[in-house]
Short mmCIF file of C-alpha atoms in Angstrom, two decimals:
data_model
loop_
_atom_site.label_atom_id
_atom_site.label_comp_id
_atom_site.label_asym_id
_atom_site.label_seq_id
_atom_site.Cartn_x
_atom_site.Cartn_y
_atom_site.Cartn_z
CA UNK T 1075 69.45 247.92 208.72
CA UNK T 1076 70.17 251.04 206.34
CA UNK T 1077 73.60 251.70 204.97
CA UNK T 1078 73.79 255.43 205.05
CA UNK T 1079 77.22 257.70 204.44
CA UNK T 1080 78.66 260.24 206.64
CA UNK T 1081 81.24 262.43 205.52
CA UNK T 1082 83.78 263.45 207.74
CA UNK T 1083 86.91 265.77 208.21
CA UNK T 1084 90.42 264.94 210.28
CA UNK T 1085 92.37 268.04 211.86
CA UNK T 1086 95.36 267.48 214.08
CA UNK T 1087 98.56 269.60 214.42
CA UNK T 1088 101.71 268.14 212.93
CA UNK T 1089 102.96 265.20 214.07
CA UNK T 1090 99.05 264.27 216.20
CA UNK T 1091 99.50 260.74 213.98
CA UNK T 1092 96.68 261.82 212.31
CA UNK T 1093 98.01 259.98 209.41
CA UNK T 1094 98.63 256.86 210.87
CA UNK T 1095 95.17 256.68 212.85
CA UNK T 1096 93.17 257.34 209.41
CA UNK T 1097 95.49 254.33 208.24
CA UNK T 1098 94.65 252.11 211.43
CA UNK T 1099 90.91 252.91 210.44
CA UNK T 1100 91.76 251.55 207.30
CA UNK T 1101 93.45 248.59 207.97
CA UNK T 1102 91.31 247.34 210.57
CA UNK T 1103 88.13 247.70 208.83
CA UNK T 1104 89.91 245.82 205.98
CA UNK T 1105 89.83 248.36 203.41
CA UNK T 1106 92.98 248.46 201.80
CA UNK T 1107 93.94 246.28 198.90
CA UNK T 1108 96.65 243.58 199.29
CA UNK T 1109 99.01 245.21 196.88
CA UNK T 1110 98.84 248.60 198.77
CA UNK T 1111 99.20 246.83 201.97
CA UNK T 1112 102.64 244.91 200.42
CA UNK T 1113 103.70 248.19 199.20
CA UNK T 1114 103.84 249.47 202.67
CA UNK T 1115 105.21 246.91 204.51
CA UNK T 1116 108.14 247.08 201.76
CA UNK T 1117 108.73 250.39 202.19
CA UNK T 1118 108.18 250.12 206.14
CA UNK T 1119 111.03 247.23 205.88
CA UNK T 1120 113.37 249.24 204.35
CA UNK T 1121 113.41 251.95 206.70
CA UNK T 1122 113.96 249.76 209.10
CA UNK T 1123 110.36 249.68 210.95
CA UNK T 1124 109.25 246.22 212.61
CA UNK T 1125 105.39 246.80 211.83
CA UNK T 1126 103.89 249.16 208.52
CA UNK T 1127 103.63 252.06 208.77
CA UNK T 1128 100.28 253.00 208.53
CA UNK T 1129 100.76 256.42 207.88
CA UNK T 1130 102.13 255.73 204.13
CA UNK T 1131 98.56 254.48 203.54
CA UNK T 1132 97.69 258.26 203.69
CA UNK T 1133 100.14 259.90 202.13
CA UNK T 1134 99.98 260.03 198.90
CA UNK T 1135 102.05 262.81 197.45
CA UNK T 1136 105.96 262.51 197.53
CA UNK T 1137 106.60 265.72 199.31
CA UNK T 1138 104.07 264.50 202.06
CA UNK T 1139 106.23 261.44 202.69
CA UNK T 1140 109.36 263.05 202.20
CA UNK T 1141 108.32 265.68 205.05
CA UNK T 1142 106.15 263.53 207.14
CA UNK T 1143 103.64 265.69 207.11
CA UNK T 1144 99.78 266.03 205.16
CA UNK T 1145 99.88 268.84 202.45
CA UNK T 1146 96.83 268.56 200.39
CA UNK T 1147 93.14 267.33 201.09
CA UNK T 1148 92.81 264.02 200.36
CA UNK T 1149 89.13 261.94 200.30
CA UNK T 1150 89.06 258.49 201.50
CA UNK T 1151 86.22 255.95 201.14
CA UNK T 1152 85.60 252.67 203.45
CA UNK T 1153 82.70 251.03 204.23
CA UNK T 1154 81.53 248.80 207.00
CA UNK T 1155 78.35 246.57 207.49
CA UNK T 1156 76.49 249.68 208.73
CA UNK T 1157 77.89 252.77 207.43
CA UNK T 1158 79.65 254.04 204.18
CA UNK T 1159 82.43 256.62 204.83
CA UNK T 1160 83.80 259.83 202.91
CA UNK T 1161 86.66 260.54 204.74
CA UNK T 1162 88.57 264.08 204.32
CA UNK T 1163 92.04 263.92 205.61
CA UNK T 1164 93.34 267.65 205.58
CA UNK T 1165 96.57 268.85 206.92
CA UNK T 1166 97.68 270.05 210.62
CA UNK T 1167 100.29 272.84 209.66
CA UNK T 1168 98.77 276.26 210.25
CA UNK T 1169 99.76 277.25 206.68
CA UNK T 1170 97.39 274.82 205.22
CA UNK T 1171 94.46 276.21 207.54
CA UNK T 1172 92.73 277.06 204.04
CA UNK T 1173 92.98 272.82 202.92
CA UNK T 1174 91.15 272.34 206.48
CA UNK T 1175 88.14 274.48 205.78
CA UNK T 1176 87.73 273.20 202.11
CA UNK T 1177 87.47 269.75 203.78
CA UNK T 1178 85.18 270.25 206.25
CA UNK T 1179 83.15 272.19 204.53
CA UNK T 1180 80.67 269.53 203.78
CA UNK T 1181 81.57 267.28 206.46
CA UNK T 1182 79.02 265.93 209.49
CA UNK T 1183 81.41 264.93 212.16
CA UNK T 1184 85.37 266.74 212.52
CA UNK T 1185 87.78 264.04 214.13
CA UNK T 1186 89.82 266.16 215.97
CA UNK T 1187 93.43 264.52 217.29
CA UNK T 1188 95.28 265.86 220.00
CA UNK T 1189 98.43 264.80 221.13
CA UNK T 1190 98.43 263.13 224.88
CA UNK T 1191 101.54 264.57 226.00
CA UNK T 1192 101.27 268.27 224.50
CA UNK T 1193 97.31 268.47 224.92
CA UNK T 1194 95.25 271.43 223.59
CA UNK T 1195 97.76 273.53 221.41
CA UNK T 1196 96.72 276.55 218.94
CA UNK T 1197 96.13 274.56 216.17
CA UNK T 1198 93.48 272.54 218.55
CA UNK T 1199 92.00 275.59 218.90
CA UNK T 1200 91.98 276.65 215.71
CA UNK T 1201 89.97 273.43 214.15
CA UNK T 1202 87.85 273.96 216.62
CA UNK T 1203 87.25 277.37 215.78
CA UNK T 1204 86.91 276.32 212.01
CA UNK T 1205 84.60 273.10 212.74
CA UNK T 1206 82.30 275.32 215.39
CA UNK T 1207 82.37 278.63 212.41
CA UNK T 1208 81.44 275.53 209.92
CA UNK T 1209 78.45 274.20 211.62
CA UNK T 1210 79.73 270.86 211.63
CA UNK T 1211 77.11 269.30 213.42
CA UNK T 1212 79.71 266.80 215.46
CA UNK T 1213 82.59 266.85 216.66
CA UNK T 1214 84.61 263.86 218.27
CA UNK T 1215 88.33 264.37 219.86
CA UNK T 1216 90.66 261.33 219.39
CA UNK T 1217 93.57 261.85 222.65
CA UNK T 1218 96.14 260.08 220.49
CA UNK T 1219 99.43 258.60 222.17
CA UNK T 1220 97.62 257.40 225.10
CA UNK T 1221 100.33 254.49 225.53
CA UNK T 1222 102.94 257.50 226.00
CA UNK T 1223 101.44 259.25 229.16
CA UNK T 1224 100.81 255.47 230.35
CA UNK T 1225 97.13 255.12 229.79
CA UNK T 1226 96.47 257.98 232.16
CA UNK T 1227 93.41 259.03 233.04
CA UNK T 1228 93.75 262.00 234.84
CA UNK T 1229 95.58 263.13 231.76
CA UNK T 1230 92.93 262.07 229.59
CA UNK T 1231 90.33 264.09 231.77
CA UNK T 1232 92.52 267.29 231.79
CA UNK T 1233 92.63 267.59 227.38
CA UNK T 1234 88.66 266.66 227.63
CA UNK T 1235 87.96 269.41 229.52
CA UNK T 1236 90.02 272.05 228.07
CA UNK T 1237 88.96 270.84 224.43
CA UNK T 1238 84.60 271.07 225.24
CA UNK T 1239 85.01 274.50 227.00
CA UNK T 1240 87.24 275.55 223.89
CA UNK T 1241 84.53 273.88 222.07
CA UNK T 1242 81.31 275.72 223.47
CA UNK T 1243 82.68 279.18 222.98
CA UNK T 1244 82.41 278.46 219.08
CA UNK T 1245 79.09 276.84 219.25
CA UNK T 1246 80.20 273.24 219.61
CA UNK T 1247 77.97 272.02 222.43
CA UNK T 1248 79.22 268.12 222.32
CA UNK T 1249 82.31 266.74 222.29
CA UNK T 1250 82.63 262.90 222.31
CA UNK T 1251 86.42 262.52 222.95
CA UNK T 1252 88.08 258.64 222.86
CA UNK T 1253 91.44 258.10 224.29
CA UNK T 1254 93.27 255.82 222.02
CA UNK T 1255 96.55 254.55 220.57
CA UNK T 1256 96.76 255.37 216.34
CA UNK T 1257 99.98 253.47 216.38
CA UNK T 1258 99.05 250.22 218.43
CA UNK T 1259 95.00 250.40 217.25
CA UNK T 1260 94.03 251.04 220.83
CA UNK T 1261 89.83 251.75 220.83
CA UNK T 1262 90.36 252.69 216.87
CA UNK T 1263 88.10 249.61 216.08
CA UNK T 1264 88.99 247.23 218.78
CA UNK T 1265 88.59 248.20 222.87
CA UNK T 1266 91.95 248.55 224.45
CA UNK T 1267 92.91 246.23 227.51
CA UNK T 1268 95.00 249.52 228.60
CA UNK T 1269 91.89 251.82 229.32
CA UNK T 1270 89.04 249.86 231.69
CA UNK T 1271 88.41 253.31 232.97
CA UNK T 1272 86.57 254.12 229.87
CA UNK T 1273 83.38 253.25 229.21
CA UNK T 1274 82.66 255.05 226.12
CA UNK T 1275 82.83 253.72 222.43
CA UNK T 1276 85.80 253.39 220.48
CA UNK T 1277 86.60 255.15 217.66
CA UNK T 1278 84.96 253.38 214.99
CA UNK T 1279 81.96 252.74 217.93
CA UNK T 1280 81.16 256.20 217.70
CA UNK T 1281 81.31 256.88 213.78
CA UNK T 1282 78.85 254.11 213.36
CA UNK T 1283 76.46 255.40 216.00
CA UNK T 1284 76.03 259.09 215.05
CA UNK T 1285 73.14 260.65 213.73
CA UNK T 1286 73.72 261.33 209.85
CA UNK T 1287 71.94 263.46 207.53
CA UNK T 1288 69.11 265.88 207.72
CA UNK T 1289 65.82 265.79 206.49
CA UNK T 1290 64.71 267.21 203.79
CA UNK T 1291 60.83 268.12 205.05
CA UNK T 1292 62.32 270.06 208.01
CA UNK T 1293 63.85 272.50 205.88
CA UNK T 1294 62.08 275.26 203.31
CA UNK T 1295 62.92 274.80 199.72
CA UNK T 1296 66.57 276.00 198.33
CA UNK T 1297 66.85 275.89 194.51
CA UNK T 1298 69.50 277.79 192.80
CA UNK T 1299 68.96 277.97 188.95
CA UNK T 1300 72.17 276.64 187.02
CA UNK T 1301 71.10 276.90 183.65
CA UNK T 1302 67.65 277.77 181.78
CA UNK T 1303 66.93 274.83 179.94
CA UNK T 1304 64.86 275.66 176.01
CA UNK T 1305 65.89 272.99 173.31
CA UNK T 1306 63.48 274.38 170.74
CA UNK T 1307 63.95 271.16 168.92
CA UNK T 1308 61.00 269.23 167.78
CA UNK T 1309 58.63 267.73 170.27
CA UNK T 1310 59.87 270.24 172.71
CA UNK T 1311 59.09 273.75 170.93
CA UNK T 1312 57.58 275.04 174.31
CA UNK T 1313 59.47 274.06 176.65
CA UNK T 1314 61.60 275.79 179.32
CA UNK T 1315 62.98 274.41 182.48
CA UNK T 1316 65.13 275.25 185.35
CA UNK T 1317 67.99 273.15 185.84
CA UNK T 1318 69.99 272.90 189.72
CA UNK T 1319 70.47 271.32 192.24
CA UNK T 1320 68.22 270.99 195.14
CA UNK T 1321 70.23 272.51 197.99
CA UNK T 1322 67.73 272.15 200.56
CA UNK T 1323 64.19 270.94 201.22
CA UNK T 1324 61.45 269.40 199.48
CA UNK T 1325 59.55 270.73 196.01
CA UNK T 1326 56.30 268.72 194.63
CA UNK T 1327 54.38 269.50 191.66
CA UNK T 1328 51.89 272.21 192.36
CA UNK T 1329 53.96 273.54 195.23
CA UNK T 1330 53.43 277.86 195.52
CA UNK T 1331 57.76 279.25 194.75
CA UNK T 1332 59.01 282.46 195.14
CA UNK T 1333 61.69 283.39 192.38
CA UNK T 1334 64.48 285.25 194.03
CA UNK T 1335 65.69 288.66 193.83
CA UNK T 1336 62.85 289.33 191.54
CA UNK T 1337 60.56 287.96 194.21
CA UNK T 1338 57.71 286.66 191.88
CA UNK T 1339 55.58 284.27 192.78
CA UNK T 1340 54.26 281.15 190.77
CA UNK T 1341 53.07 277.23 191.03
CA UNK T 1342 55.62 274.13 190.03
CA UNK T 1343 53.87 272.45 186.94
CA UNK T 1344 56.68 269.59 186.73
CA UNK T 1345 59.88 268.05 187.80
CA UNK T 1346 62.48 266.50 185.53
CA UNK T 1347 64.84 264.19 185.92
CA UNK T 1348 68.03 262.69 183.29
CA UNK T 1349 67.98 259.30 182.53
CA UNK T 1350 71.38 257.59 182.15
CA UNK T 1351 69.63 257.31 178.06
CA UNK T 1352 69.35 261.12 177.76
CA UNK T 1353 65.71 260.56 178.04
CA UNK T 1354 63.74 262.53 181.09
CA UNK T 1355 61.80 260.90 183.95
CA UNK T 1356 58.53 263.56 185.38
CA UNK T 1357 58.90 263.12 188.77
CA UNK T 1358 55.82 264.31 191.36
CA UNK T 1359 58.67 265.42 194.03
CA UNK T 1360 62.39 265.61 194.62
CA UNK T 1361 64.16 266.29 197.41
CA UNK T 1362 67.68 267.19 198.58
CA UNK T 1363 70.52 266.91 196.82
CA UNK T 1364 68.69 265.61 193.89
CA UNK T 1365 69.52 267.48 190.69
CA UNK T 1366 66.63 267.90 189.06
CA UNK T 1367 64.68 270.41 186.30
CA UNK T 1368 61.46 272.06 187.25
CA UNK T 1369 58.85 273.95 185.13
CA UNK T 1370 56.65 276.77 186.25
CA UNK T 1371 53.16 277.84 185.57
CA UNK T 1372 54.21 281.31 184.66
CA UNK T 1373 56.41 282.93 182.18
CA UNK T 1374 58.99 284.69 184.64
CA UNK T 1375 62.17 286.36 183.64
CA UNK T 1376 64.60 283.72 185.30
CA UNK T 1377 67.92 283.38 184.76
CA UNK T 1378 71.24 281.75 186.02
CA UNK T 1379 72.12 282.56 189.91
CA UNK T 1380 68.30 282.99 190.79
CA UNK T 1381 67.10 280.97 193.58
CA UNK T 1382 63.79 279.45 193.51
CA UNK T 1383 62.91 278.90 197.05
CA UNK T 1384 59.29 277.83 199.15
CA UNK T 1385 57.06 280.34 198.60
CA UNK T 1386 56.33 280.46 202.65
CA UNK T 1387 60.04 280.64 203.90
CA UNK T 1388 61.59 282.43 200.58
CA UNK T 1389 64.49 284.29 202.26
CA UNK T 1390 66.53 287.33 202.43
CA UNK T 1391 67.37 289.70 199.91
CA UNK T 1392 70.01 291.70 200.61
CA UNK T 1393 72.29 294.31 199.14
CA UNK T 1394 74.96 293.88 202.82
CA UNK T 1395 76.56 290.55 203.71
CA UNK T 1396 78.26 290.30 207.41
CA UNK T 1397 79.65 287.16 208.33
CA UNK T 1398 82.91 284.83 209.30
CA UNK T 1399 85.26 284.48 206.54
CA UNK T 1400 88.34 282.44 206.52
CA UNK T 1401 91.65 284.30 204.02
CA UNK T 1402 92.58 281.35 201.70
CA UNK T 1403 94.89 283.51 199.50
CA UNK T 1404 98.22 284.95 200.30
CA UNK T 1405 97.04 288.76 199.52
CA UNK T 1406 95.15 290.05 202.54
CA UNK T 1407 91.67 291.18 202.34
CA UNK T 1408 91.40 294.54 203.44
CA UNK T 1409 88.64 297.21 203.87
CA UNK T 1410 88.04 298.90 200.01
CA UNK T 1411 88.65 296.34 198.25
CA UNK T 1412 86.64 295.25 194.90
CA UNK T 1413 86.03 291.92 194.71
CA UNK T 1414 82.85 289.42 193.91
CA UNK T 1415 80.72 287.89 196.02
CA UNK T 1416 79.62 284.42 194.66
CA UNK T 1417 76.78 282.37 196.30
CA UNK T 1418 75.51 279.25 195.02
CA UNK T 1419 75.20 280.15 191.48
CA UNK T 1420 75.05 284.06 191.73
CA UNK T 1421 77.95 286.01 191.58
CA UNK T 1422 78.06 289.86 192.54
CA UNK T 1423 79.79 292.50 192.24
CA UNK T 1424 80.85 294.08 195.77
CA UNK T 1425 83.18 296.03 197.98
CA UNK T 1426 84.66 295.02 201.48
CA UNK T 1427 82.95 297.95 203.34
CA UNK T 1428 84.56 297.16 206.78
CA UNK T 1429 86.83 294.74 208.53
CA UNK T 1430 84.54 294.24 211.75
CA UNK T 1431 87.56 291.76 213.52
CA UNK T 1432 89.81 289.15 214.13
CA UNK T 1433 89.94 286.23 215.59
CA UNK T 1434 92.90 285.46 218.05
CA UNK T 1435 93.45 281.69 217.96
CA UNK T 1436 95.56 281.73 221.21
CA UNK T 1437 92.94 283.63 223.15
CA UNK T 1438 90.13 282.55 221.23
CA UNK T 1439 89.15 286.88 221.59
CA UNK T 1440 88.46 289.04 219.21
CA UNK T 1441 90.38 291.79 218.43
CA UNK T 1442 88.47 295.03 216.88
CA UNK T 1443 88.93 296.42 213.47
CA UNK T 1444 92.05 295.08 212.25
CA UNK T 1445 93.81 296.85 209.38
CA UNK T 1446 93.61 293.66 207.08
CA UNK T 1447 92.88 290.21 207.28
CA UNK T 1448 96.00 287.92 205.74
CA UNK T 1449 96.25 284.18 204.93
CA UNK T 1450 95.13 281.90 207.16
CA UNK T 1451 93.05 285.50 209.06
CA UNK T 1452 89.72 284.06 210.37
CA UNK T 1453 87.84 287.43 211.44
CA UNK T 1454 84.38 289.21 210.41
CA UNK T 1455 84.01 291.35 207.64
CA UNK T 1456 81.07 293.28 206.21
CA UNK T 1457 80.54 292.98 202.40
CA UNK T 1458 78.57 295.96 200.49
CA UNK T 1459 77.05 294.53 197.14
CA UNK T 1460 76.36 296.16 194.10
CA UNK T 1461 72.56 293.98 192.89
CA UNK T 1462 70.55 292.39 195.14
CA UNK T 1463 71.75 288.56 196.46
CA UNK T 1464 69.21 285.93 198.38
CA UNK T 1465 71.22 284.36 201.16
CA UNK T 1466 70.29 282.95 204.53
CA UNK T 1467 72.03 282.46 207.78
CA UNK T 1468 74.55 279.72 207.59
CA UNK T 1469 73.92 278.85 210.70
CA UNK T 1470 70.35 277.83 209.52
CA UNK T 1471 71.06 276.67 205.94
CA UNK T 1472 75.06 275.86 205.27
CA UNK T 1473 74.67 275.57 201.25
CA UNK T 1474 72.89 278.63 200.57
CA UNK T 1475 74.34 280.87 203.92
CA UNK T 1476 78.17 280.00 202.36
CA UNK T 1477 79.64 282.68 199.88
CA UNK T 1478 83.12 283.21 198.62
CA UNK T 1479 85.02 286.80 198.41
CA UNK T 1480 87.43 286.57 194.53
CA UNK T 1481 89.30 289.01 193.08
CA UNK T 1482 87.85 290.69 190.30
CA UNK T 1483 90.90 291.42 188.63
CA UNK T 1484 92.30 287.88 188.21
CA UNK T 1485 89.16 285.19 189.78
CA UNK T 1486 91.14 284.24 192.16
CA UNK T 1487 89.45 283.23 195.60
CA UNK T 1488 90.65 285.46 198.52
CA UNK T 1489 88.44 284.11 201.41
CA UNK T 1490 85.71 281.63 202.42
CA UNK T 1491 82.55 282.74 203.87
CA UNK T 1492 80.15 282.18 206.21
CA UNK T 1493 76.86 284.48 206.19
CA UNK T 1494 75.05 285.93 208.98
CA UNK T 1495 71.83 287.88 209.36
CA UNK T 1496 72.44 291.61 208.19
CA UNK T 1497 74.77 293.55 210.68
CA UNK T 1498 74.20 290.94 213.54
CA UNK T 1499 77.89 291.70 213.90
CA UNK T 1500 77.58 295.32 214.31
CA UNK T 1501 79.30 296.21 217.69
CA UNK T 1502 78.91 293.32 218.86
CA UNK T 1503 81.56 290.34 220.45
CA UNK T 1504 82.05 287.17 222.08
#
């Protein structure tokens, strides 16, 4: 049996007990330590509480306990006989929308909570929204508070529906949704007595069973150059390597590249890889996410923020990015504005030529051509760059479609971004 990792993401609005089920999944897989288990229980005594609060397992800054609520991203690691797990436990409140999209960012599967009694809210449908804009690959709703609408399974029934036709109108195309209890560990890990109309997995069930990963050999090669590596030092008068990390597919030695923007073409002569003794290791391929150096056949001009990619499937070049973008700053981003476009390791300089909407989280509609888009804002803009960027369709490729929009003036980052092919956008809606 392999022990592979999936990475996940929680969203819930305030309040959801998403706190308290990422703790359940952590006590009853038997990953916390004794003394952080004591601590709670102390501190769950003193407030008067007949069983720990779980939730305090989670909550790790002051203000988060003080307010009851998740502030900042925080990553949590169990294991189980099967599976290991990066787990990203991001806030509910709206304001921290930004936290939610740096944690899912590289995430697999979004746990989604909603509330039994209040069902699918806005800030459902905004994680939704976010996870489907993503491309997280899976999605799985947790109904929490079960054991407050009396196991009901009519209830139940009503949220699944409403959350998988929010769902498909962002892409999402499955949604595995478990009704459960956080707070009494109903189908976390163990199947509840309170719900034999289910027949799905629990919680836990269902992490353990999903598809994880993707291989490497289905996708065309994505190398963006980090550094240009020449030591000139004895031995090694000649040699010049490009050092990265592989963001997608396969490269061997003797593969045909394509250097991008400058769009030459030449042949992989070797791979590199650091040894823990500084010493390198020729490798005859490396694959995804391996960090590795590579040296070409031919003397190219190469530099820092080029991409080498497969020589059959190199890419687009392009001087326009359209696409999603999320606002994570608290100044807007409006139409005009000079900012720079960084992705992977290139970073451009480039204007905001147009605002093309908005998304409305309550409708889930796009409005047209909004003045500005402000924290929080997820809408589509269209990006006019001054040199010429490779970038593919996130949908196709996440690590090299993704881009940020920061302020030139002070490197700050104003938005998160999601490419799509050129203009797809263009008068277009949903």
């Amino acid at each position: 049996m392999t022990h592979d990792l999936l990475r996940l993401a929680t969203a819930g609005s305030v309040d959801d007990g998403k706190s308290t089920l990422v703790g359940r999944l952590l006590y009853d897989t038997k990953s916390v330590l004794a003394d952080q288990l004591d601590a709670v229980e102390r501190v769950s005594r003193e407030r008067g509480q007949a069983a720990p609060d779980l939730a305090l397992l989670t909550d790790g800054l002051r203000a988060e306990r003080e307010q009851g609520i998740t502030i900042d991203v925080a990553y949590r690691y169990f294991s189980t006989a099967t599976r290991s797990y990066v787990l990203a436990d991001t806030p509910g409140h709206v304001q921290y929308t930004r936290n939610m999209v740096t944690g899912a960012s590289t995430a697999e599967l979004a746990l989604i909570l909603v509330d039994a009694r209040h069902g699918v809210v806005e800030q459902t449908r905004r994680h939704l929204a976010v996870t489907g804009l993503l491309g997280v690959r899976h999605v799985a709703v947790a109904v929490n508070k079960m054991d407050l609408v009396g196991w009901d399974r009519a209830r139940f029934d009503e949220i699944v529906a409403e959350a998988t036709a929010v769902a498909a109108r962002f892409g999402i195309d499955e949604v595995v949704a478990v009704p459960l209890s956080a707070l009494l560990g109903d189908n976390v890990v163990d199947r509840s007595a309170n719900t034999e109309w289910y027949e799905g997995p629990t919680l836990l069930e269902h992490l353990e069973a999903v598809p994880v990963g993707t291989d490497p050999a289905a996708q065309p090669l994505r190398f963006p150059v980090q550094v240009v590596l020449r030591p000139q030092q004895a031995g090694h008068e000649d040699y010049r390597g490009y050092a990265g990390r592989i963001s997608a597919g396969v490269v061997r030695v003797g593969d045909e590249v394509t250097v991008l923007p400058s769009r030459r073409t030449t042949t992989v002569v070797g791979i590199d890889r650091g040894r823990a003794d500084g010493t390198l290791e020729e490798l005859d391929e490396a694959f995804a996410p391996q960090s590795v150096t590579l040296r070409l056949a031919d003397d190219i001009d190469i530099s820092r923020g080029d991409l080498i990619a497969a020589a059959e499937a190199p890419g687009e070049v392009t001087r326009t990015v359209s696409g999603m973008v999320c606002v994570l700053s608290d100044r807007p981003v409006r139409p005009r504005d000079r900012v720079l476009l960084r992705a992977g390791t290139r970073t451009v300089r480039a204007m905001v030529e147009e605002i093309l909407d908005q998304l409305d989280i309550a409708t889930v509609e796009y409005a047209r051509a909004p003045r500005e888009l402000a924290l929080n804002d997820i809408g589509r803009v269209r990006v006019r760059l001054a040199d010429d960027l490779p970038i593919d369709d996130y949908r196709e490729l996440r690590r090299t479609g993704a881009f940020l929009l920061i302020d030139e003036a002070d490197g700050a980052t104003l938005a998160a971004g999601m490419a799509e092919t050129a203009d797809r956008y263009a008068g277009a809606s949903i």
